[in-house]
DNA sequence: CAGCTGACAGATTTCAATATTTGTCAGTCA
DNA sequence: TGACTGACAAATATTGAAATCTGTCAGCTG
């Protein structure tokens, strides 16, 4: 429980906080627990974070950044934009669905944390939308897509696929048809109702 | 509290149950309350509904039917399918957003009831998807849309617009930009990324 | 003196006793 | 006879006293 010293950095506090949240869940995790895990008094934690909420927000931010990082379109630059878009959506869905299936309790913790940290979640949404914008813009540059405003189009794609990545819909991910549903929505988005296939 | 007799019909019990749910909320509403409102003993309620859950499901079913009814595409048969689709989506959104804004407590009751009654909610989703399918099929018949399978397309449109009508997203409806977001998604769905405007 | 401790007040949570509710069923009543 | 009652057991919810937690700060320590 008492960890050998080293400097007390925000990083180390976050590490411990994440651990405690994992172990006890969001309802039971206390600042005292975090301090105990670090072998310090809980007062010290307040030297680095103004309050418990800020600490939680910081944990949520790290968590979400870790999700967005491997999705960066720069990591998958080849092929038609339509296909890259599909791969991006499927990867995002796979990450979330994986979390939800493998460790439902941890996922619940994650959900609660992120829905409470509205600001942080909004940043994350912006980040994801920006990644989609990049793909759409590439598609436009390649003459593959027509989009007057790739920024708005990127956001619209994210919104249209909320059911497949928004944690609120986690319960629906149990249904194996969810994969097909995503494909179907993607098809609509790409082709539009007005285009011959 | 004690209502004059008349025959004790399921209809009257549902009426009373809905009233009690409205008044007390889902957490406090008891079968005893419902019986009291009808001036009967709570045992009598169990003569018509096997248990409390079935009673709640029945209330939820009525509630959802009342939402779906005015949306019937047969009530708005004129104009291009794309416009009818937009009107349908906007009407659905307006109904839900209106409930959420005007009487948040009642809406919360409604949400809890429907998320607990998974079966009933699924029926409702099917019902809405069928209405969308109708519009899409009309569009295809008129040569306005191309959709290999209007049933799947209808479902896809409903899924793609979940953010705008699914009660889970109610918190996001506070943002006035939600109207524009819907328009944007609709545009994508109708035009597709691949069509010149 | 910068970084930490630990005692403290007020807010929040826990826990166990107490009360209410659900669902059943033998019996009443018209 | 068939619709209804009301007493009952088991499950669930409420309550309030006790315990814990959050956030502060005066003072310690290296």
mmCIF file with all atom_site columns, N, CA and C (backbone and C1' of nucleotides) in Angstrom, chain D residues 1-28:
data_model
loop_
_atom_site.group_PDB
_atom_site.id
_atom_site.type_symbol
_atom_site.label_atom_id
_atom_site.label_alt_id
_atom_site.label_comp_id
_atom_site.label_asym_id
_atom_site.label_entity_id
_atom_site.label_seq_id
_atom_site.pdbx_PDB_ins_code
_atom_site.Cartn_x
_atom_site.Cartn_y
_atom_site.Cartn_z
_atom_site.occupancy
_atom_site.B_iso_or_equiv
_atom_site.pdbx_formal_charge
_atom_site.auth_seq_id
_atom_site.auth_comp_id
_atom_site.auth_asym_id
_atom_site.auth_atom_id
_atom_site.pdbx_PDB_model_num
ATOM 1   P P     . DT D 1 1  ? -70.029 -22.969 -9.262  1.00 0.00 ? 1  DT D P     1
ATOM 2   O "O5'" . DT D 1 1  ? -70.047 -22.328 -10.725 1.00 0.00 ? 1  DT D "O5'" 1
ATOM 3   C "C5'" . DT D 1 1  ? -71.161 -21.444 -11.061 1.00 0.00 ? 1  DT D "C5'" 1
ATOM 4   C "C4'" . DT D 1 1  ? -70.640 -20.018 -11.156 1.00 0.00 ? 1  DT D "C4'" 1
ATOM 5   C "C3'" . DT D 1 1  ? -69.105 -19.898 -11.206 1.00 0.00 ? 1  DT D "C3'" 1
ATOM 6   O "O3'" . DT D 1 1  ? -68.779 -18.855 -12.119 1.00 0.00 ? 1  DT D "O3'" 1
ATOM 7   C "C1'" . DT D 1 1  ? -69.931 -18.588 -9.455  1.00 0.00 ? 1  DT D "C1'" 1
ATOM 8   P P     . DG D 1 2  ? -67.424 -18.882 -12.931 1.00 0.00 ? 2  DG D P     1
ATOM 9   O "O5'" . DG D 1 2  ? -67.274 -17.390 -13.475 1.00 0.00 ? 2  DG D "O5'" 1
ATOM 10  C "C5'" . DG D 1 2  ? -68.340 -16.446 -13.304 1.00 0.00 ? 2  DG D "C5'" 1
ATOM 11  C "C4'" . DG D 1 2  ? -67.845 -15.253 -12.511 1.00 0.00 ? 2  DG D "C4'" 1
ATOM 12  C "C3'" . DG D 1 2  ? -66.340 -14.962 -12.635 1.00 0.00 ? 2  DG D "C3'" 1
ATOM 13  O "O3'" . DG D 1 2  ? -66.190 -13.558 -12.738 1.00 0.00 ? 2  DG D "O3'" 1
ATOM 14  C "C1'" . DG D 1 2  ? -66.903 -15.133 -10.380 1.00 0.00 ? 2  DG D "C1'" 1
ATOM 15  P P     . DA D 1 3  ? -64.845 -12.851 -13.262 1.00 0.00 ? 3  DA D P     1
ATOM 16  O "O5'" . DA D 1 3  ? -64.823 -11.489 -12.447 1.00 0.00 ? 3  DA D "O5'" 1
ATOM 17  C "C5'" . DA D 1 3  ? -66.020 -10.716 -12.346 1.00 0.00 ? 3  DA D "C5'" 1
ATOM 18  C "C4'" . DA D 1 3  ? -65.993 -9.971  -11.031 1.00 0.00 ? 3  DA D "C4'" 1
ATOM 19  C "C3'" . DA D 1 3  ? -64.686 -9.222  -10.773 1.00 0.00 ? 3  DA D "C3'" 1
ATOM 20  O "O3'" . DA D 1 3  ? -64.990 -7.900  -10.352 1.00 0.00 ? 3  DA D "O3'" 1
ATOM 21  C "C1'" . DA D 1 3  ? -65.191 -10.612 -8.936  1.00 0.00 ? 3  DA D "C1'" 1
ATOM 22  P P     . DC D 1 4  ? -63.828 -6.838  -10.045 1.00 0.00 ? 4  DC D P     1
ATOM 23  O "O5'" . DC D 1 4  ? -63.567 -7.031  -8.491  1.00 0.00 ? 4  DC D "O5'" 1
ATOM 24  C "C5'" . DC D 1 4  ? -64.545 -6.515  -7.562  1.00 0.00 ? 4  DC D "C5'" 1
ATOM 25  C "C4'" . DC D 1 4  ? -64.203 -7.024  -6.196  1.00 0.00 ? 4  DC D "C4'" 1
ATOM 26  C "C3'" . DC D 1 4  ? -62.937 -6.433  -5.570  1.00 0.00 ? 4  DC D "C3'" 1
ATOM 27  O "O3'" . DC D 1 4  ? -63.331 -5.493  -4.587  1.00 0.00 ? 4  DC D "O3'" 1
ATOM 28  C "C1'" . DC D 1 4  ? -63.234 -8.763  -5.094  1.00 0.00 ? 4  DC D "C1'" 1
ATOM 29  P P     . DT D 1 5  ? -62.169 -4.689  -3.806  1.00 0.00 ? 5  DT D P     1
ATOM 30  O "O5'" . DT D 1 5  ? -61.971 -5.572  -2.509  1.00 0.00 ? 5  DT D "O5'" 1
ATOM 31  C "C5'" . DT D 1 5  ? -63.064 -5.730  -1.615  1.00 0.00 ? 5  DT D "C5'" 1
ATOM 32  C "C4'" . DT D 1 5  ? -62.657 -6.646  -0.482  1.00 0.00 ? 5  DT D "C4'" 1
ATOM 33  C "C3'" . DT D 1 5  ? -61.526 -6.100  0.391   1.00 0.00 ? 5  DT D "C3'" 1
ATOM 34  O "O3'" . DT D 1 5  ? -61.992 -6.064  1.727   1.00 0.00 ? 5  DT D "O3'" 1
ATOM 35  C "C1'" . DT D 1 5  ? -61.085 -8.353  -0.283  1.00 0.00 ? 5  DT D "C1'" 1
ATOM 36  P P     . DG D 1 6  ? -61.381 -4.973  2.749   1.00 0.00 ? 6  DG D P     1
ATOM 37  O "O5'" . DG D 1 6  ? -60.314 -5.856  3.529   1.00 0.00 ? 6  DG D "O5'" 1
ATOM 38  C "C5'" . DG D 1 6  ? -60.727 -7.077  4.134   1.00 0.00 ? 6  DG D "C5'" 1
ATOM 39  C "C4'" . DG D 1 6  ? -59.518 -7.905  4.488   1.00 0.00 ? 6  DG D "C4'" 1
ATOM 40  C "C3'" . DG D 1 6  ? -58.328 -7.128  5.049   1.00 0.00 ? 6  DG D "C3'" 1
ATOM 41  O "O3'" . DG D 1 6  ? -57.670 -7.980  5.961   1.00 0.00 ? 6  DG D "O3'" 1
ATOM 42  C "C1'" . DG D 1 6  ? -57.627 -8.274  3.181   1.00 0.00 ? 6  DG D "C1'" 1
ATOM 43  P P     . DA D 1 7  ? -57.192 -7.421  7.360   1.00 0.00 ? 7  DA D P     1
ATOM 44  O "O5'" . DA D 1 7  ? -56.414 -8.675  7.979   1.00 0.00 ? 7  DA D "O5'" 1
ATOM 45  C "C5'" . DA D 1 7  ? -57.008 -9.981  7.939   1.00 0.00 ? 7  DA D "C5'" 1
ATOM 46  C "C4'" . DA D 1 7  ? -55.934 -11.006 7.660   1.00 0.00 ? 7  DA D "C4'" 1
ATOM 47  C "C3'" . DA D 1 7  ? -54.593 -10.751 8.344   1.00 0.00 ? 7  DA D "C3'" 1
ATOM 48  O "O3'" . DA D 1 7  ? -54.075 -12.002 8.762   1.00 0.00 ? 7  DA D "O3'" 1
ATOM 49  C "C1'" . DA D 1 7  ? -54.259 -10.853 6.016   1.00 0.00 ? 7  DA D "C1'" 1
ATOM 50  P P     . DC D 1 8  ? -52.791 -12.133 9.718   1.00 0.00 ? 8  DC D P     1
ATOM 51  O "O5'" . DC D 1 8  ? -51.633 -12.643 8.729   1.00 0.00 ? 8  DC D "O5'" 1
ATOM 52  C "C5'" . DC D 1 8  ? -51.798 -13.877 8.033   1.00 0.00 ? 8  DC D "C5'" 1
ATOM 53  C "C4'" . DC D 1 8  ? -50.789 -13.955 6.921   1.00 0.00 ? 8  DC D "C4'" 1
ATOM 54  C "C3'" . DC D 1 8  ? -49.352 -13.612 7.343   1.00 0.00 ? 8  DC D "C3'" 1
ATOM 55  O "O3'" . DC D 1 8  ? -48.589 -14.806 7.418   1.00 0.00 ? 8  DC D "O3'" 1
ATOM 56  C "C1'" . DC D 1 8  ? -49.948 -12.696 5.194   1.00 0.00 ? 8  DC D "C1'" 1
ATOM 57  P P     . DA D 1 9  ? -47.102 -14.747 8.100   1.00 0.00 ? 9  DA D P     1
ATOM 58  O "O5'" . DA D 1 9  ? -46.168 -14.971 6.838   1.00 0.00 ? 9  DA D "O5'" 1
ATOM 59  C "C5'" . DA D 1 9  ? -46.341 -16.138 6.012   1.00 0.00 ? 9  DA D "C5'" 1
ATOM 60  C "C4'" . DA D 1 9  ? -45.385 -16.044 4.841   1.00 0.00 ? 9  DA D "C4'" 1
ATOM 61  C "C3'" . DA D 1 9  ? -43.917 -15.831 5.230   1.00 0.00 ? 9  DA D "C3'" 1
ATOM 62  O "O3'" . DA D 1 9  ? -43.107 -16.566 4.317   1.00 0.00 ? 9  DA D "O3'" 1
ATOM 63  C "C1'" . DA D 1 9  ? -44.693 -13.953 3.986   1.00 0.00 ? 9  DA D "C1'" 1
ATOM 64  P P     . DA D 1 10 ? -41.492 -16.601 4.493   1.00 0.00 ? 10 DA D P     1
ATOM 65  O "O5'" . DA D 1 10 ? -41.049 -15.621 3.329   1.00 0.00 ? 10 DA D "O5'" 1
ATOM 66  C "C5'" . DA D 1 10 ? -41.482 -15.887 1.983   1.00 0.00 ? 10 DA D "C5'" 1
ATOM 67  C "C4'" . DA D 1 10 ? -41.027 -14.753 1.097   1.00 0.00 ? 10 DA D "C4'" 1
ATOM 68  C "C3'" . DA D 1 10 ? -39.548 -14.371 1.267   1.00 0.00 ? 10 DA D "C3'" 1
ATOM 69  O "O3'" . DA D 1 10 ? -38.965 -14.315 -0.020  1.00 0.00 ? 10 DA D "O3'" 1
ATOM 70  C "C1'" . DA D 1 10 ? -40.930 -12.455 1.529   1.00 0.00 ? 10 DA D "C1'" 1
ATOM 71  P P     . DA D 1 11 ? -37.482 -13.721 -0.248  1.00 0.00 ? 11 DA D P     1
ATOM 72  O "O5'" . DA D 1 11 ? -37.791 -12.262 -0.808  1.00 0.00 ? 11 DA D "O5'" 1
ATOM 73  C "C5'" . DA D 1 11 ? -38.602 -12.117 -1.972  1.00 0.00 ? 11 DA D "C5'" 1
ATOM 74  C "C4'" . DA D 1 11 ? -38.704 -10.640 -2.304  1.00 0.00 ? 11 DA D "C4'" 1
ATOM 75  C "C3'" . DA D 1 11 ? -37.363 -9.924  -2.449  1.00 0.00 ? 11 DA D "C3'" 1
ATOM 76  O "O3'" . DA D 1 11 ? -37.452 -9.082  -3.592  1.00 0.00 ? 11 DA D "O3'" 1
ATOM 77  C "C1'" . DA D 1 11 ? -38.674 -8.832  -0.816  1.00 0.00 ? 11 DA D "C1'" 1
ATOM 78  P P     . DT D 1 12 ? -36.229 -8.168  -4.026  1.00 0.00 ? 12 DT D P     1
ATOM 79  O "O5'" . DT D 1 12 ? -36.650 -6.754  -3.435  1.00 0.00 ? 12 DT D "O5'" 1
ATOM 80  C "C5'" . DT D 1 12 ? -37.937 -6.204  -3.759  1.00 0.00 ? 12 DT D "C5'" 1
ATOM 81  C "C4'" . DT D 1 12 ? -38.068 -4.866  -3.071  1.00 0.00 ? 12 DT D "C4'" 1
ATOM 82  C "C3'" . DT D 1 12 ? -36.830 -3.975  -3.174  1.00 0.00 ? 12 DT D "C3'" 1
ATOM 83  O "O3'" . DT D 1 12 ? -37.232 -2.809  -3.869  1.00 0.00 ? 12 DT D "O3'" 1
ATOM 84  C "C1'" . DT D 1 12 ? -37.666 -4.036  -0.950  1.00 0.00 ? 12 DT D "C1'" 1
ATOM 85  P P     . DA D 1 13 ? -36.374 -1.490  -3.928  1.00 0.00 ? 13 DA D P     1
ATOM 86  O "O5'" . DA D 1 13 ? -36.905 -0.661  -2.667  1.00 0.00 ? 13 DA D "O5'" 1
ATOM 87  C "C5'" . DA D 1 13 ? -38.278 -0.296  -2.607  1.00 0.00 ? 13 DA D "C5'" 1
ATOM 88  C "C4'" . DA D 1 13 ? -38.505 0.624   -1.428  1.00 0.00 ? 13 DA D "C4'" 1
ATOM 89  C "C3'" . DA D 1 13 ? -37.610 1.858   -1.387  1.00 0.00 ? 13 DA D "C3'" 1
ATOM 90  O "O3'" . DA D 1 13 ? -38.436 2.927   -0.948  1.00 0.00 ? 13 DA D "O3'" 1
ATOM 91  C "C1'" . DA D 1 13 ? -37.348 0.628   0.609   1.00 0.00 ? 13 DA D "C1'" 1
ATOM 92  P P     . DT D 1 14 ? -37.866 4.417   -0.864  1.00 0.00 ? 14 DT D P     1
ATOM 93  O "O5'" . DT D 1 14 ? -37.817 4.704   0.713   1.00 0.00 ? 14 DT D "O5'" 1
ATOM 94  C "C5'" . DT D 1 14 ? -38.977 4.476   1.483   1.00 0.00 ? 14 DT D "C5'" 1
ATOM 95  C "C4'" . DT D 1 14 ? -38.674 4.716   2.946   1.00 0.00 ? 14 DT D "C4'" 1
ATOM 96  C "C3'" . DT D 1 14 ? -37.927 6.021   3.245   1.00 0.00 ? 14 DT D "C3'" 1
ATOM 97  O "O3'" . DT D 1 14 ? -38.635 6.648   4.313   1.00 0.00 ? 14 DT D "O3'" 1
ATOM 98  C "C1'" . DT D 1 14 ? -36.814 4.189   4.255   1.00 0.00 ? 14 DT D "C1'" 1
ATOM 99  P P     . DT D 1 15 ? -38.298 8.198   4.722   1.00 0.00 ? 15 DT D P     1
ATOM 100 O "O5'" . DT D 1 15 ? -37.554 8.022   6.114   1.00 0.00 ? 15 DT D "O5'" 1
ATOM 101 C "C5'" . DT D 1 15 ? -37.983 7.025   7.056   1.00 0.00 ? 15 DT D "C5'" 1
ATOM 102 C "C4'" . DT D 1 15 ? -36.920 6.855   8.127   1.00 0.00 ? 15 DT D "C4'" 1
ATOM 103 C "C3'" . DT D 1 15 ? -36.093 8.119   8.406   1.00 0.00 ? 15 DT D "C3'" 1
ATOM 104 O "O3'" . DT D 1 15 ? -36.046 8.314   9.803   1.00 0.00 ? 15 DT D "O3'" 1
ATOM 105 C "C1'" . DT D 1 15 ? -34.662 6.279   8.009   1.00 0.00 ? 15 DT D "C1'" 1
ATOM 106 P P     . DG D 1 16 ? -36.016 9.852   10.348  1.00 0.00 ? 16 DG D P     1
ATOM 107 O "O5'" . DG D 1 16 ? -34.989 9.731   11.555  1.00 0.00 ? 16 DG D "O5'" 1
ATOM 108 C "C5'" . DG D 1 16 ? -34.881 8.515   12.291  1.00 0.00 ? 16 DG D "C5'" 1
ATOM 109 C "C4'" . DG D 1 16 ? -33.424 8.270   12.609  1.00 0.00 ? 16 DG D "C4'" 1
ATOM 110 C "C3'" . DG D 1 16 ? -32.571 9.525   12.819  1.00 0.00 ? 16 DG D "C3'" 1
ATOM 111 O "O3'" . DG D 1 16 ? -31.586 9.212   13.771  1.00 0.00 ? 16 DG D "O3'" 1
ATOM 112 C "C1'" . DG D 1 16 ? -31.603 8.253   11.166  1.00 0.00 ? 16 DG D "C1'" 1
ATOM 113 P P     . DA D 1 17 ? -31.278 10.132  15.034  1.00 0.00 ? 17 DA D P     1
ATOM 114 O "O5'" . DA D 1 17 ? -30.255 9.252   15.880  1.00 0.00 ? 17 DA D "O5'" 1
ATOM 115 C "C5'" . DA D 1 17 ? -30.439 7.831   15.958  1.00 0.00 ? 17 DA D "C5'" 1
ATOM 116 C "C4'" . DA D 1 17 ? -29.093 7.128   15.766  1.00 0.00 ? 17 DA D "C4'" 1
ATOM 117 C "C3'" . DA D 1 17 ? -27.881 7.870   16.332  1.00 0.00 ? 17 DA D "C3'" 1
ATOM 118 O "O3'" . DA D 1 17 ? -27.003 6.899   16.890  1.00 0.00 ? 17 DA D "O3'" 1
ATOM 119 C "C1'" . DA D 1 17 ? -27.560 7.534   14.036  1.00 0.00 ? 17 DA D "C1'" 1
ATOM 120 P P     . DA D 1 18 ? -25.584 7.320   17.561  1.00 0.00 ? 18 DA D P     1
ATOM 121 O "O5'" . DA D 1 18 ? -24.544 6.748   16.503  1.00 0.00 ? 18 DA D "O5'" 1
ATOM 122 C "C5'" . DA D 1 18 ? -24.561 5.352   16.176  1.00 0.00 ? 18 DA D "C5'" 1
ATOM 123 C "C4'" . DA D 1 18 ? -23.486 5.064   15.144  1.00 0.00 ? 18 DA D "C4'" 1
ATOM 124 C "C3'" . DA D 1 18 ? -22.087 5.587   15.504  1.00 0.00 ? 18 DA D "C3'" 1
ATOM 125 O "O3'" . DA D 1 18 ? -21.143 4.573   15.194  1.00 0.00 ? 18 DA D "O3'" 1
ATOM 126 C "C1'" . DA D 1 18 ? -22.765 6.463   13.403  1.00 0.00 ? 18 DA D "C1'" 1
ATOM 127 P P     . DA D 1 19 ? -19.566 4.813   15.267  1.00 0.00 ? 19 DA D P     1
ATOM 128 O "O5'" . DA D 1 19 ? -19.186 4.924   13.727  1.00 0.00 ? 19 DA D "O5'" 1
ATOM 129 C "C5'" . DA D 1 19 ? -19.534 3.869   12.845  1.00 0.00 ? 19 DA D "C5'" 1
ATOM 130 C "C4'" . DA D 1 19 ? -19.023 4.202   11.459  1.00 0.00 ? 19 DA D "C4'" 1
ATOM 131 C "C3'" . DA D 1 19 ? -17.538 4.588   11.396  1.00 0.00 ? 19 DA D "C3'" 1
ATOM 132 O "O3'" . DA D 1 19 ? -16.931 3.878   10.332  1.00 0.00 ? 19 DA D "O3'" 1
ATOM 133 C "C1'" . DA D 1 19 ? -18.871 6.274   10.395  1.00 0.00 ? 19 DA D "C1'" 1
ATOM 134 P P     . DT D 1 20 ? -15.401 4.098   9.967   1.00 0.00 ? 20 DT D P     1
ATOM 135 O "O5'" . DT D 1 20 ? -15.498 5.030   8.690   1.00 0.00 ? 20 DT D "O5'" 1
ATOM 136 C "C5'" . DT D 1 20 ? -16.289 4.613   7.572   1.00 0.00 ? 20 DT D "C5'" 1
ATOM 137 C "C4'" . DT D 1 20 ? -16.291 5.731   6.556   1.00 0.00 ? 20 DT D "C4'" 1
ATOM 138 C "C3'" . DT D 1 20 ? -14.895 6.229   6.168   1.00 0.00 ? 20 DT D "C3'" 1
ATOM 139 O "O3'" . DT D 1 20 ? -14.771 6.045   4.761   1.00 0.00 ? 20 DT D "O3'" 1
ATOM 140 C "C1'" . DT D 1 20 ? -16.353 8.035   6.616   1.00 0.00 ? 20 DT D "C1'" 1
ATOM 141 P P     . DC D 1 21 ? -13.503 6.487   3.948   1.00 0.00 ? 21 DC D P     1
ATOM 142 O "O5'" . DC D 1 21 ? -13.957 7.900   3.383   1.00 0.00 ? 21 DC D "O5'" 1
ATOM 143 C "C5'" . DC D 1 21 ? -15.097 7.956   2.518   1.00 0.00 ? 21 DC D "C5'" 1
ATOM 144 C "C4'" . DC D 1 21 ? -15.300 9.401   2.123   1.00 0.00 ? 21 DC D "C4'" 1
ATOM 145 C "C3'" . DC D 1 21 ? -14.042 10.050  1.559   1.00 0.00 ? 21 DC D "C3'" 1
ATOM 146 O "O3'" . DC D 1 21 ? -14.328 10.576  0.282   1.00 0.00 ? 21 DC D "O3'" 1
ATOM 147 C "C1'" . DC D 1 21 ? -14.993 11.370  3.294   1.00 0.00 ? 21 DC D "C1'" 1
ATOM 148 P P     . DT D 1 22 ? -13.173 11.327  -0.565  1.00 0.00 ? 22 DT D P     1
ATOM 149 O "O5'" . DT D 1 22 ? -13.521 12.861  -0.328  1.00 0.00 ? 22 DT D "O5'" 1
ATOM 150 C "C5'" . DT D 1 22 ? -14.757 13.382  -0.793  1.00 0.00 ? 22 DT D "C5'" 1
ATOM 151 C "C4'" . DT D 1 22 ? -14.857 14.853  -0.410  1.00 0.00 ? 22 DT D "C4'" 1
ATOM 152 C "C3'" . DT D 1 22 ? -13.760 15.727  -1.007  1.00 0.00 ? 22 DT D "C3'" 1
ATOM 153 O "O3'" . DT D 1 22 ? -14.375 16.870  -1.596  1.00 0.00 ? 22 DT D "O3'" 1
ATOM 154 C "C1'" . DT D 1 22 ? -13.849 15.997  1.362   1.00 0.00 ? 22 DT D "C1'" 1
ATOM 155 P P     . DG D 1 23 ? -13.658 17.728  -2.755  1.00 0.00 ? 23 DG D P     1
ATOM 156 O "O5'" . DG D 1 23 ? -13.005 18.875  -1.886  1.00 0.00 ? 23 DG D "O5'" 1
ATOM 157 C "C5'" . DG D 1 23 ? -13.900 19.737  -1.175  1.00 0.00 ? 23 DG D "C5'" 1
ATOM 158 C "C4'" . DG D 1 23 ? -13.138 20.501  -0.123  1.00 0.00 ? 23 DG D "C4'" 1
ATOM 159 C "C3'" . DG D 1 23 ? -11.839 21.188  -0.587  1.00 0.00 ? 23 DG D "C3'" 1
ATOM 160 O "O3'" . DG D 1 23 ? -11.925 22.551  -0.220  1.00 0.00 ? 23 DG D "O3'" 1
ATOM 161 C "C1'" . DG D 1 23 ? -11.491 20.051  1.417   1.00 0.00 ? 23 DG D "C1'" 1
ATOM 162 P P     . DT D 1 24 ? -10.691 23.580  -0.348  1.00 0.00 ? 24 DT D P     1
ATOM 163 O "O5'" . DT D 1 24 ? -10.264 23.852  1.162   1.00 0.00 ? 24 DT D "O5'" 1
ATOM 164 C "C5'" . DT D 1 24 ? -11.279 24.196  2.104   1.00 0.00 ? 24 DT D "C5'" 1
ATOM 165 C "C4'" . DT D 1 24 ? -10.633 24.537  3.435   1.00 0.00 ? 24 DT D "C4'" 1
ATOM 166 C "C3'" . DT D 1 24 ? -9.414  25.448  3.342   1.00 0.00 ? 24 DT D "C3'" 1
ATOM 167 O "O3'" . DT D 1 24 ? -9.539  26.439  4.353   1.00 0.00 ? 24 DT D "O3'" 1
ATOM 168 C "C1'" . DT D 1 24 ? -8.856  23.475  4.548   1.00 0.00 ? 24 DT D "C1'" 1
ATOM 169 P P     . DC D 1 25 ? -8.639  27.764  4.312   1.00 0.00 ? 25 DC D P     1
ATOM 170 O "O5'" . DC D 1 25 ? -7.616  27.518  5.501   1.00 0.00 ? 25 DC D "O5'" 1
ATOM 171 C "C5'" . DC D 1 25 ? -8.088  26.941  6.728   1.00 0.00 ? 25 DC D "C5'" 1
ATOM 172 C "C4'" . DC D 1 25 ? -6.900  26.494  7.553   1.00 0.00 ? 25 DC D "C4'" 1
ATOM 173 C "C3'" . DC D 1 25 ? -5.632  27.341  7.334   1.00 0.00 ? 25 DC D "C3'" 1
ATOM 174 O "O3'" . DC D 1 25 ? -5.018  27.551  8.591   1.00 0.00 ? 25 DC D "O3'" 1
ATOM 175 C "C1'" . DC D 1 25 ? -5.141  25.077  7.042   1.00 0.00 ? 25 DC D "C1'" 1
ATOM 176 P P     . DA D 1 26 ? -4.585  29.046  8.981   1.00 0.00 ? 26 DA D P     1
ATOM 177 O "O5'" . DA D 1 26 ? -3.876  28.786  10.377  1.00 0.00 ? 26 DA D "O5'" 1
ATOM 178 C "C5'" . DA D 1 26 ? -4.551  28.029  11.382  1.00 0.00 ? 26 DA D "C5'" 1
ATOM 179 C "C4'" . DA D 1 26 ? -3.582  27.046  12.017  1.00 0.00 ? 26 DA D "C4'" 1
ATOM 180 C "C3'" . DA D 1 26 ? -2.219  27.633  12.387  1.00 0.00 ? 26 DA D "C3'" 1
ATOM 181 O "O3'" . DA D 1 26 ? -1.817  27.070  13.624  1.00 0.00 ? 26 DA D "O3'" 1
ATOM 182 C "C1'" . DA D 1 26 ? -1.914  25.834  10.906  1.00 0.00 ? 26 DA D "C1'" 1
ATOM 183 P P     . DG D 1 27 ? -0.474  27.503  14.328  1.00 0.00 ? 27 DG D P     1
ATOM 184 O "O5'" . DG D 1 27 ? 0.486   26.277  14.015  1.00 0.00 ? 27 DG D "O5'" 1
ATOM 185 C "C5'" . DG D 1 27 ? 0.162   24.988  14.518  1.00 0.00 ? 27 DG D "C5'" 1
ATOM 186 C "C4'" . DG D 1 27 ? 1.061   23.971  13.864  1.00 0.00 ? 27 DG D "C4'" 1
ATOM 187 C "C3'" . DG D 1 27 ? 2.570   24.219  14.079  1.00 0.00 ? 27 DG D "C3'" 1
ATOM 188 O "O3'" . DG D 1 27 ? 3.154   22.976  14.372  1.00 0.00 ? 27 DG D "O3'" 1
ATOM 189 C "C1'" . DG D 1 27 ? 2.121   23.886  11.826  1.00 0.00 ? 27 DG D "C1'" 1
ATOM 190 P P     . DC D 1 28 ? 4.549   22.909  15.186  1.00 0.00 ? 28 DC D P     1
ATOM 191 O "O5'" . DC D 1 28 ? 5.286   21.683  14.516  1.00 0.00 ? 28 DC D "O5'" 1
ATOM 192 C "C5'" . DC D 1 28 ? 4.599   20.442  14.359  1.00 0.00 ? 28 DC D "C5'" 1
ATOM 193 C "C4'" . DC D 1 28 ? 5.202   19.702  13.178  1.00 0.00 ? 28 DC D "C4'" 1
ATOM 194 C "C3'" . DC D 1 28 ? 6.724   19.528  13.248  1.00 0.00 ? 28 DC D "C3'" 1
ATOM 195 O "O3'" . DC D 1 28 ? 7.022   18.172  12.969  1.00 0.00 ? 28 DC D "O3'" 1
ATOM 196 C "C1'" . DC D 1 28 ? 6.094   20.459  11.155  1.00 0.00 ? 28 DC D "C1'" 1
#
